[in-house]
Amino acid sequence: MWIVPEAAIDGLLSPDDAFAAVEQVFAAMARTEAYNFPVVREGLGEGRQYGFKSGLDRAGGQLGVKAGGYFPGNAARGLINHQSTVFLFDPDTGVVQAAVGGNLLTALRTAAASAVSIAHLARRDARVLGMIGAGHQSAFQMRAAARQRDFDRVVGWNLHPEMLPRLADTAADLGLPFEAVSLDALGAQADVIISITSSDAPSLMDAHVRPGTHIACMGTDTVGKQELDPRVLARAAVFTDEVAQAVTLGECQHAVAQGLLAERDITPLGAVIDGAHPGRGSDDAITVFDGTGVGLQDIAVAARAVELARAKGLAVEVAL
Ligand code: NAD
């Protein structure tokens, strides 16, 4: 089997590599050629969370699992709190093929998912990118989004303003002007909004969102988290990576529970990628992508990482 250590991932996979891998597997999911298995997530006590995201991609010939979670005590030990590893198996024999560091890959695949949604759902003439959230994921999100439209500036809001320099620095790196704004101003100016927070109550309210906006709602990946006013979902065209996850642990969980959105009205983004669904209906439509994060995304980028690491001599082969 091959081992691709976490340290080898940095600089190995470009945002374009991650985009291509995620776009392909979303399309395979919509054709039911790829399946995610039910997510396992367990509390270990003292705030520690551990779980598995897994799936089978018949089209891509991949079977795998991401194991990992959130370990809040890590920071004091000089480790990052989110820890994960992706294991790949031969889908015909079950023989393990690779173990791949999953921490940076998670950020790349999550950013790729919202970038794929922007590529397929945002208005072509989108010029202003709005960022809600300024945590670890936000910089990856902004970098990947900037490749999809000809944005000329970024506006951002974060509950904790001391974190905003991360957005300003990332925008500067991309050569884009950045302005910290209120949520009112963000909604009034942004053509594309990425929301990536760990909030458990909505930040972006119905009155903030104007026609024509595309919202990539990326932070809600657990029961109880929430970023968006459910009334936005009621008047938007709603897309997701995986409908079963969207209605249980994604942003859609709240609108569905309140009877504002029906499961049948949520479209897999893969159907748009495949051309089976037209996506955005008009320039005035509001589109929402509920990115819940699926195991097949992890498996797709991990498989690409193994290919690239082997080609560059960065993968270590060990006998089973
Ligand atoms: P982080 O801890 O680095 O940052 C957290 C962010 O949330 C900060 O911007 C913080 O100011 C904000 N925040 C915290 N409490 C808030 C509240 N009550 N209201 C509004 N904002 C609040 O986290 P991160 O690594 O950037 O991850 C952000 C979120 O994205 C988390 O919820 C994480 O679980 C989720 N995530 C989702 C996926 C996916 O595939 N959908 C993948 C990775 C992470």
Short mmCIF file of C-alpha atoms and ligand atoms in Angstrom, two decimals:
data_model
loop_
_atom_site.label_atom_id
_atom_site.label_comp_id
_atom_site.label_asym_id
_atom_site.label_seq_id
_atom_site.Cartn_x
_atom_site.Cartn_y
_atom_site.Cartn_z
CA MET A 1 0.00 0.00 0.00
CA TRP A 2 0.97 3.63 -0.46
CA ILE A 3 1.27 6.19 2.30
CA VAL A 4 0.98 9.86 1.45
CA PRO A 5 1.79 11.73 4.66
CA GLU A 6 0.07 14.96 5.59
CA ALA A 7 3.33 16.86 5.04
CA ALA A 8 3.40 15.76 1.39
CA ILE A 9 -0.04 17.20 0.56
CA ASP A 10 1.00 20.87 0.71
CA GLY A 11 1.69 21.99 -2.87
CA LEU A 12 0.80 18.55 -4.27
CA LEU A 13 -2.79 19.17 -5.30
CA SER A 14 -3.76 22.45 -6.96
CA PRO A 15 -7.25 23.94 -6.50
CA ASP A 16 -7.86 22.94 -10.14
CA ASP A 17 -6.96 19.29 -9.37
CA ALA A 18 -9.38 19.30 -6.43
CA PHE A 19 -12.07 21.03 -8.54
CA ALA A 20 -11.84 18.40 -11.30
CA ALA A 21 -11.94 15.49 -8.84
CA VAL A 22 -14.96 16.88 -6.95
CA GLU A 23 -16.87 17.91 -10.08
CA GLN A 24 -16.42 14.42 -11.51
CA VAL A 25 -17.58 12.60 -8.39
CA PHE A 26 -20.63 14.90 -7.89
CA ALA A 27 -21.70 14.00 -11.44
CA ALA A 28 -21.17 10.28 -10.75
CA MET A 29 -23.29 10.62 -7.58
CA ALA A 30 -26.16 12.19 -9.55
CA ARG A 31 -25.99 9.30 -12.06
CA THR A 32 -26.09 6.93 -9.03
CA GLU A 33 -22.78 5.46 -10.15
CA ALA A 34 -21.27 6.60 -6.85
CA TYR A 35 -22.77 6.26 -3.37
CA ASN A 36 -22.02 7.73 0.02
CA PHE A 37 -22.61 5.44 2.96
CA PRO A 38 -24.32 6.75 6.12
CA VAL A 39 -22.08 9.03 8.15
CA VAL A 40 -20.98 7.84 11.58
CA ARG A 41 -20.20 10.58 14.08
CA GLU A 42 -19.77 9.93 17.78
CA GLY A 43 -18.98 12.07 20.79
CA LEU A 44 -15.95 10.85 22.75
CA GLY A 45 -16.47 13.19 25.68
CA GLU A 46 -14.78 16.50 26.57
CA GLY A 47 -15.94 17.93 23.22
CA ARG A 48 -14.09 15.34 21.14
CA GLN A 49 -15.90 14.11 18.03
CA TYR A 50 -14.89 11.12 15.94
CA GLY A 51 -16.46 9.61 12.85
CA PHE A 52 -16.33 8.11 9.39
CA LYS A 53 -17.40 9.33 5.96
CA SER A 54 -17.21 6.63 3.33
CA GLY A 55 -18.42 5.66 -0.11
CA LEU A 56 -18.05 3.71 -3.32
CA ASP A 57 -17.43 5.34 -6.70
CA ARG A 58 -18.09 2.70 -9.37
CA ALA A 59 -17.38 5.18 -12.18
CA GLY A 60 -14.01 6.20 -10.75
CA GLY A 61 -13.14 2.75 -9.35
CA GLN A 62 -12.70 3.99 -5.78
CA LEU A 63 -13.77 2.67 -2.39
CA GLY A 64 -12.69 4.41 0.78
CA VAL A 65 -13.28 6.05 4.12
CA LYS A 66 -12.20 9.22 5.86
CA ALA A 67 -11.73 8.64 9.57
CA GLY A 68 -11.24 11.55 11.88
CA GLY A 69 -12.85 14.27 13.87
CA TYR A 70 -12.46 17.24 16.12
CA PHE A 71 -10.17 17.17 19.15
CA PRO A 72 -10.36 20.52 20.93
CA GLY A 73 -7.44 19.72 23.27
CA ASN A 74 -5.01 19.50 20.36
CA ALA A 75 -4.15 23.18 20.12
CA ALA A 76 -2.52 23.03 23.57
CA ARG A 77 -0.38 20.15 22.28
CA GLY A 78 0.72 22.09 19.20
CA LEU A 79 -1.57 20.07 16.91
CA ILE A 80 -4.53 21.24 14.85
CA ASN A 81 -7.93 20.41 16.28
CA HIS A 82 -9.33 18.77 13.14
CA GLN A 83 -7.55 15.48 12.38
CA SER A 84 -8.37 13.04 9.61
CA THR A 85 -6.88 10.31 7.41
CA VAL A 86 -8.33 8.86 4.19
CA PHE A 87 -7.98 5.13 3.49
CA LEU A 88 -8.49 3.81 -0.05
CA PHE A 89 -9.33 0.19 -0.88
CA ASP A 90 -9.52 -1.85 -4.07
CA PRO A 91 -13.29 -1.96 -4.73
CA ASP A 92 -13.06 -5.49 -6.18
CA THR A 93 -10.96 -7.13 -3.47
CA GLY A 94 -11.17 -4.84 -0.44
CA VAL A 95 -7.37 -4.80 -0.21
CA VAL A 96 -6.14 -1.54 1.29
CA GLN A 97 -4.35 0.60 -1.30
CA ALA A 98 -3.43 3.84 0.41
CA ALA A 99 -3.47 5.92 3.58
CA VAL A 100 -3.49 9.65 2.89
CA GLY A 101 -3.23 12.59 5.28
CA GLY A 102 -6.69 14.17 5.24
CA ASN A 103 -6.35 17.53 7.00
CA LEU A 104 -5.32 19.81 4.13
CA LEU A 105 -7.28 17.63 1.69
CA THR A 106 -10.47 18.42 3.65
CA ALA A 107 -9.97 22.14 3.15
CA LEU A 108 -9.17 21.67 -0.54
CA ARG A 109 -12.15 19.43 -1.25
CA THR A 110 -14.53 21.69 0.69
CA ALA A 111 -13.33 24.75 -1.22
CA ALA A 112 -13.59 22.79 -4.46
CA ALA A 113 -17.24 21.94 -3.71
CA SER A 114 -18.29 25.56 -3.36
CA ALA A 115 -16.16 26.49 -6.39
CA VAL A 116 -17.97 23.83 -8.44
CA SER A 117 -21.29 25.31 -7.29
CA ILE A 118 -20.15 28.81 -8.31
CA ALA A 119 -18.97 27.52 -11.69
CA HIS A 120 -22.34 25.96 -12.44
CA LEU A 121 -24.84 28.20 -10.61
CA ALA A 122 -23.54 31.78 -10.20
CA ARG A 123 -24.39 34.45 -12.76
CA ARG A 124 -21.69 34.73 -15.44
CA ASP A 125 -21.38 38.48 -14.72
CA ALA A 126 -20.82 38.04 -10.94
CA ARG A 127 -18.26 40.65 -9.84
CA VAL A 128 -18.47 40.92 -6.03
CA LEU A 129 -17.64 38.01 -3.73
CA GLY A 130 -19.09 38.12 -0.20
CA MET A 131 -17.45 36.07 2.55
CA ILE A 132 -19.23 35.20 5.81
CA GLY A 133 -16.75 33.53 8.15
CA ALA A 134 -13.05 34.11 8.61
CA GLY A 135 -11.88 30.82 10.12
CA HIS A 136 -9.41 28.23 8.83
CA GLN A 137 -11.57 27.20 5.84
CA SER A 138 -12.36 30.71 4.65
CA ALA A 139 -9.03 31.39 2.92
CA PHE A 140 -9.26 28.14 0.93
CA GLN A 141 -12.82 29.02 -0.01
CA MET A 142 -11.89 32.47 -1.28
CA ARG A 143 -8.92 31.19 -3.30
CA ALA A 144 -10.99 28.50 -5.03
CA ALA A 145 -13.95 30.84 -5.67
CA ALA A 146 -11.71 33.50 -7.22
CA ARG A 147 -10.84 31.09 -10.03
CA GLN A 148 -14.48 30.72 -11.14
CA ARG A 149 -15.61 34.26 -11.91
CA ASP A 150 -13.98 37.55 -12.80
CA PHE A 151 -14.45 39.05 -9.31
CA ASP A 152 -13.23 42.62 -8.92
CA ARG A 153 -13.58 42.85 -5.12
CA VAL A 154 -14.36 40.95 -1.93
CA VAL A 155 -16.58 42.07 0.95
CA GLY A 156 -16.60 40.18 4.23
CA TRP A 157 -18.31 39.85 7.59
CA ASN A 158 -17.39 37.78 10.61
CA LEU A 159 -18.97 37.53 14.05
CA HIS A 160 -15.48 37.84 15.53
CA PRO A 161 -13.96 40.90 13.80
CA GLU A 162 -10.46 40.10 15.09
CA MET A 163 -10.39 37.24 12.55
CA LEU A 164 -11.09 39.49 9.53
CA PRO A 165 -7.39 40.02 8.69
CA ARG A 166 -7.38 36.45 7.32
CA LEU A 167 -9.90 37.54 4.65
CA ALA A 168 -8.06 40.82 3.98
CA ASP A 169 -4.70 39.02 3.61
CA THR A 170 -6.13 36.35 1.31
CA ALA A 171 -7.84 38.94 -0.90
CA ALA A 172 -4.59 40.95 -1.04
CA ASP A 173 -2.76 37.81 -2.09
CA LEU A 174 -5.29 37.38 -4.89
CA GLY A 175 -4.88 41.02 -5.92
CA LEU A 176 -8.47 41.87 -4.95
CA PRO A 177 -9.59 44.85 -2.85
CA PHE A 178 -11.25 43.82 0.43
CA GLU A 179 -13.71 45.66 2.63
CA ALA A 180 -15.15 44.53 5.98
CA VAL A 181 -18.86 45.36 5.90
CA SER A 182 -22.14 44.81 7.76
CA LEU A 183 -24.36 41.90 6.74
CA ASP A 184 -26.78 44.43 5.21
CA ALA A 185 -24.04 45.83 2.98
CA LEU A 186 -22.69 42.38 2.17
CA GLY A 187 -26.08 41.16 0.94
CA ALA A 188 -26.68 44.37 -1.01
CA GLN A 189 -23.33 44.17 -2.85
CA ALA A 190 -22.35 40.52 -3.23
CA ASP A 191 -23.26 38.51 -6.34
CA VAL A 192 -21.83 35.35 -4.79
CA ILE A 193 -21.84 34.69 -1.03
CA ILE A 194 -19.85 31.94 0.67
CA SER A 195 -20.90 31.20 4.23
CA ILE A 196 -18.41 29.07 6.20
CA THR A 197 -18.92 29.41 9.94
CA SER A 198 -19.56 27.07 12.86
CA SER A 199 -22.69 29.02 13.80
CA ASP A 200 -25.78 27.42 15.36
CA ALA A 201 -28.10 30.29 14.40
CA PRO A 202 -28.63 32.07 11.08
CA SER A 203 -26.41 35.04 10.23
CA LEU A 204 -27.61 35.75 6.69
CA MET A 205 -31.28 36.73 6.91
CA ASP A 206 -33.95 36.79 4.22
CA ALA A 207 -33.91 40.60 3.98
CA HIS A 208 -30.15 40.55 3.29
CA VAL A 209 -30.41 38.47 0.11
CA ARG A 210 -31.22 40.15 -3.20
CA PRO A 211 -32.37 38.47 -6.45
CA GLY A 212 -29.64 36.97 -8.60
CA THR A 213 -27.38 35.98 -5.69
CA HIS A 214 -25.67 32.61 -5.49
CA ILE A 215 -25.02 31.39 -1.94
CA ALA A 216 -22.62 28.56 -1.18
CA CYS A 217 -23.59 27.54 2.33
CA MET A 218 -20.65 25.45 3.54
CA GLY A 219 -20.47 25.61 7.33
CA THR A 220 -23.46 23.48 8.35
CA ASP A 221 -22.26 19.88 8.44
CA THR A 222 -23.85 18.69 11.70
CA VAL A 223 -27.27 18.50 13.29
CA GLY A 224 -28.01 21.81 15.00
CA LYS A 225 -25.64 24.06 13.03
CA GLN A 226 -27.24 26.83 10.96
CA GLU A 227 -26.05 29.78 8.87
CA LEU A 228 -28.95 30.82 6.69
CA ASP A 229 -32.48 32.07 7.35
CA PRO A 230 -34.73 29.16 6.24
CA ARG A 231 -36.92 31.70 4.38
CA VAL A 232 -34.07 32.14 1.88
CA LEU A 233 -34.22 28.42 1.10
CA ALA A 234 -37.98 28.70 0.64
CA ARG A 235 -37.60 31.20 -2.24
CA ALA A 236 -34.35 29.89 -3.72
CA ALA A 237 -33.49 27.14 -6.17
CA VAL A 238 -31.74 24.72 -3.81
CA PHE A 239 -28.88 22.40 -4.75
CA THR A 240 -26.70 20.13 -2.67
CA ASP A 241 -23.96 17.54 -2.83
CA GLU A 242 -26.13 14.79 -1.24
CA VAL A 243 -29.85 15.23 -0.59
CA ALA A 244 -29.94 12.66 2.25
CA GLN A 245 -27.26 14.63 4.12
CA ALA A 246 -28.73 18.06 3.31
CA VAL A 247 -32.06 17.25 4.96
CA THR A 248 -30.53 15.61 8.04
CA LEU A 249 -27.30 17.45 8.85
CA GLY A 250 -26.93 20.18 6.22
CA GLU A 251 -28.37 23.68 5.99
CA CYS A 252 -31.64 22.30 4.57
CA GLN A 253 -32.39 20.46 7.85
CA HIS A 254 -34.06 23.58 9.30
CA ALA A 255 -36.18 24.61 6.29
CA VAL A 256 -37.36 21.01 5.83
CA ALA A 257 -38.24 20.67 9.55
CA GLN A 258 -40.23 23.91 9.35
CA GLY A 259 -42.12 22.77 6.23
CA LEU A 260 -40.59 25.57 4.12
CA LEU A 261 -38.73 23.23 1.78
CA ALA A 262 -39.56 19.75 0.50
CA GLU A 263 -36.88 17.13 0.00
CA ARG A 264 -38.08 16.62 -3.61
CA ASP A 265 -37.29 20.29 -4.36
CA ILE A 266 -33.57 19.85 -3.59
CA THR A 267 -31.44 19.05 -6.64
CA PRO A 268 -28.08 17.27 -6.58
CA LEU A 269 -25.46 19.61 -8.07
CA GLY A 270 -24.23 16.64 -10.10
CA ALA A 271 -27.45 16.78 -12.16
CA VAL A 272 -26.50 20.31 -13.27
CA ILE A 273 -22.91 19.24 -14.01
CA ASP A 274 -24.27 16.39 -16.13
CA GLY A 275 -26.69 18.67 -17.98
CA ALA A 276 -29.75 16.80 -16.63
CA HIS A 277 -30.93 19.95 -14.78
CA PRO A 278 -30.65 23.51 -16.15
CA GLY A 279 -29.37 24.94 -12.84
CA ARG A 280 -30.00 28.68 -12.49
CA GLY A 281 -33.35 29.45 -14.14
CA SER A 282 -32.91 33.20 -14.68
CA ASP A 283 -30.59 36.10 -13.79
CA ASP A 284 -32.99 37.03 -10.98
CA ALA A 285 -33.12 33.60 -9.37
CA ILE A 286 -31.48 33.02 -6.00
CA THR A 287 -29.47 29.81 -6.00
CA VAL A 288 -28.25 28.08 -2.84
CA PHE A 289 -25.73 25.25 -2.69
CA ASP A 290 -25.93 23.33 0.59
CA GLY A 291 -22.44 21.82 0.80
CA THR A 292 -22.64 19.19 3.52
CA GLY A 293 -19.32 17.46 2.79
CA VAL A 294 -19.44 13.86 1.57
CA GLY A 295 -17.01 10.97 1.89
CA LEU A 296 -16.77 10.62 -1.90
CA GLN A 297 -15.22 14.10 -2.09
CA ASP A 298 -12.49 12.96 0.31
CA ILE A 299 -11.96 9.75 -1.60
CA ALA A 300 -11.80 11.58 -4.96
CA VAL A 301 -9.14 14.08 -3.86
CA ALA A 302 -7.20 11.42 -1.93
CA ALA A 303 -7.06 9.20 -5.03
CA ARG A 304 -5.74 12.15 -7.05
CA ALA A 305 -3.21 12.91 -4.30
CA VAL A 306 -1.91 9.32 -4.47
CA GLU A 307 -1.48 9.59 -8.26
CA LEU A 308 0.39 12.87 -7.99
CA ALA A 309 2.50 11.78 -5.00
CA ARG A 310 3.54 8.59 -6.76
CA ALA A 311 4.47 10.54 -9.90
CA LYS A 312 6.57 12.95 -7.82
CA GLY A 313 8.18 10.27 -5.65
CA LEU A 314 6.44 11.59 -2.50
CA ALA A 315 4.43 8.45 -1.72
CA VAL A 316 5.95 5.78 0.52
CA GLU A 317 5.25 2.13 -0.36
CA VAL A 318 4.90 -0.32 2.51
CA ALA A 319 4.29 -4.07 2.35
CA LEU A 320 1.03 -5.21 3.92
P1 NAD B 1 -12.85 27.82 12.52
O1 NAD B 1 -13.05 27.35 13.92
O2 NAD B 1 -11.48 28.06 12.02
O3 NAD B 1 -13.71 29.17 12.31
C1 NAD B 1 -15.04 29.24 12.76
C2 NAD B 1 -15.74 30.40 12.08
O4 NAD B 1 -17.11 30.47 12.54
C3 NAD B 1 -15.14 31.76 12.42
O5 NAD B 1 -15.32 32.62 11.32
C4 NAD B 1 -15.99 32.21 13.61
O6 NAD B 1 -15.96 33.62 13.77
C5 NAD B 1 -17.35 31.75 13.14
N1 NAD B 1 -18.32 31.57 14.20
C6 NAD B 1 -18.16 30.86 15.35
N2 NAD B 1 -19.31 30.92 16.07
C7 NAD B 1 -20.19 31.66 15.35
C8 NAD B 1 -21.53 32.07 15.54
N3 NAD B 1 -22.22 31.71 16.64
N4 NAD B 1 -22.14 32.83 14.59
C9 NAD B 1 -21.47 33.18 13.45
N5 NAD B 1 -20.19 32.83 13.22
C10 NAD B 1 -19.57 32.08 14.16
O7 NAD B 1 -13.64 26.77 11.61
P2 NAD B 1 -13.36 26.36 10.09
O8 NAD B 1 -12.37 25.27 10.05
O9 NAD B 1 -13.15 27.58 9.26
O10 NAD B 1 -14.77 25.70 9.73
C11 NAD B 1 -15.94 26.49 9.62
C12 NAD B 1 -17.15 25.59 9.54
O11 NAD B 1 -17.09 24.81 8.35
C13 NAD B 1 -17.28 24.58 10.70
O12 NAD B 1 -18.63 24.52 11.08
C14 NAD B 1 -16.85 23.27 10.07
O13 NAD B 1 -17.41 22.16 10.71
C15 NAD B 1 -17.40 23.46 8.68
N6 NAD B 1 -16.82 22.60 7.64
C16 NAD B 1 -17.66 22.14 6.69
C17 NAD B 1 -17.17 21.32 5.69
C18 NAD B 1 -18.09 20.83 4.60
O14 NAD B 1 -17.71 19.97 3.83
N7 NAD B 1 -19.27 21.38 4.48
C19 NAD B 1 -15.82 20.97 5.68
C20 NAD B 1 -14.97 21.49 6.65
C21 NAD B 1 -15.49 22.32 7.63
#
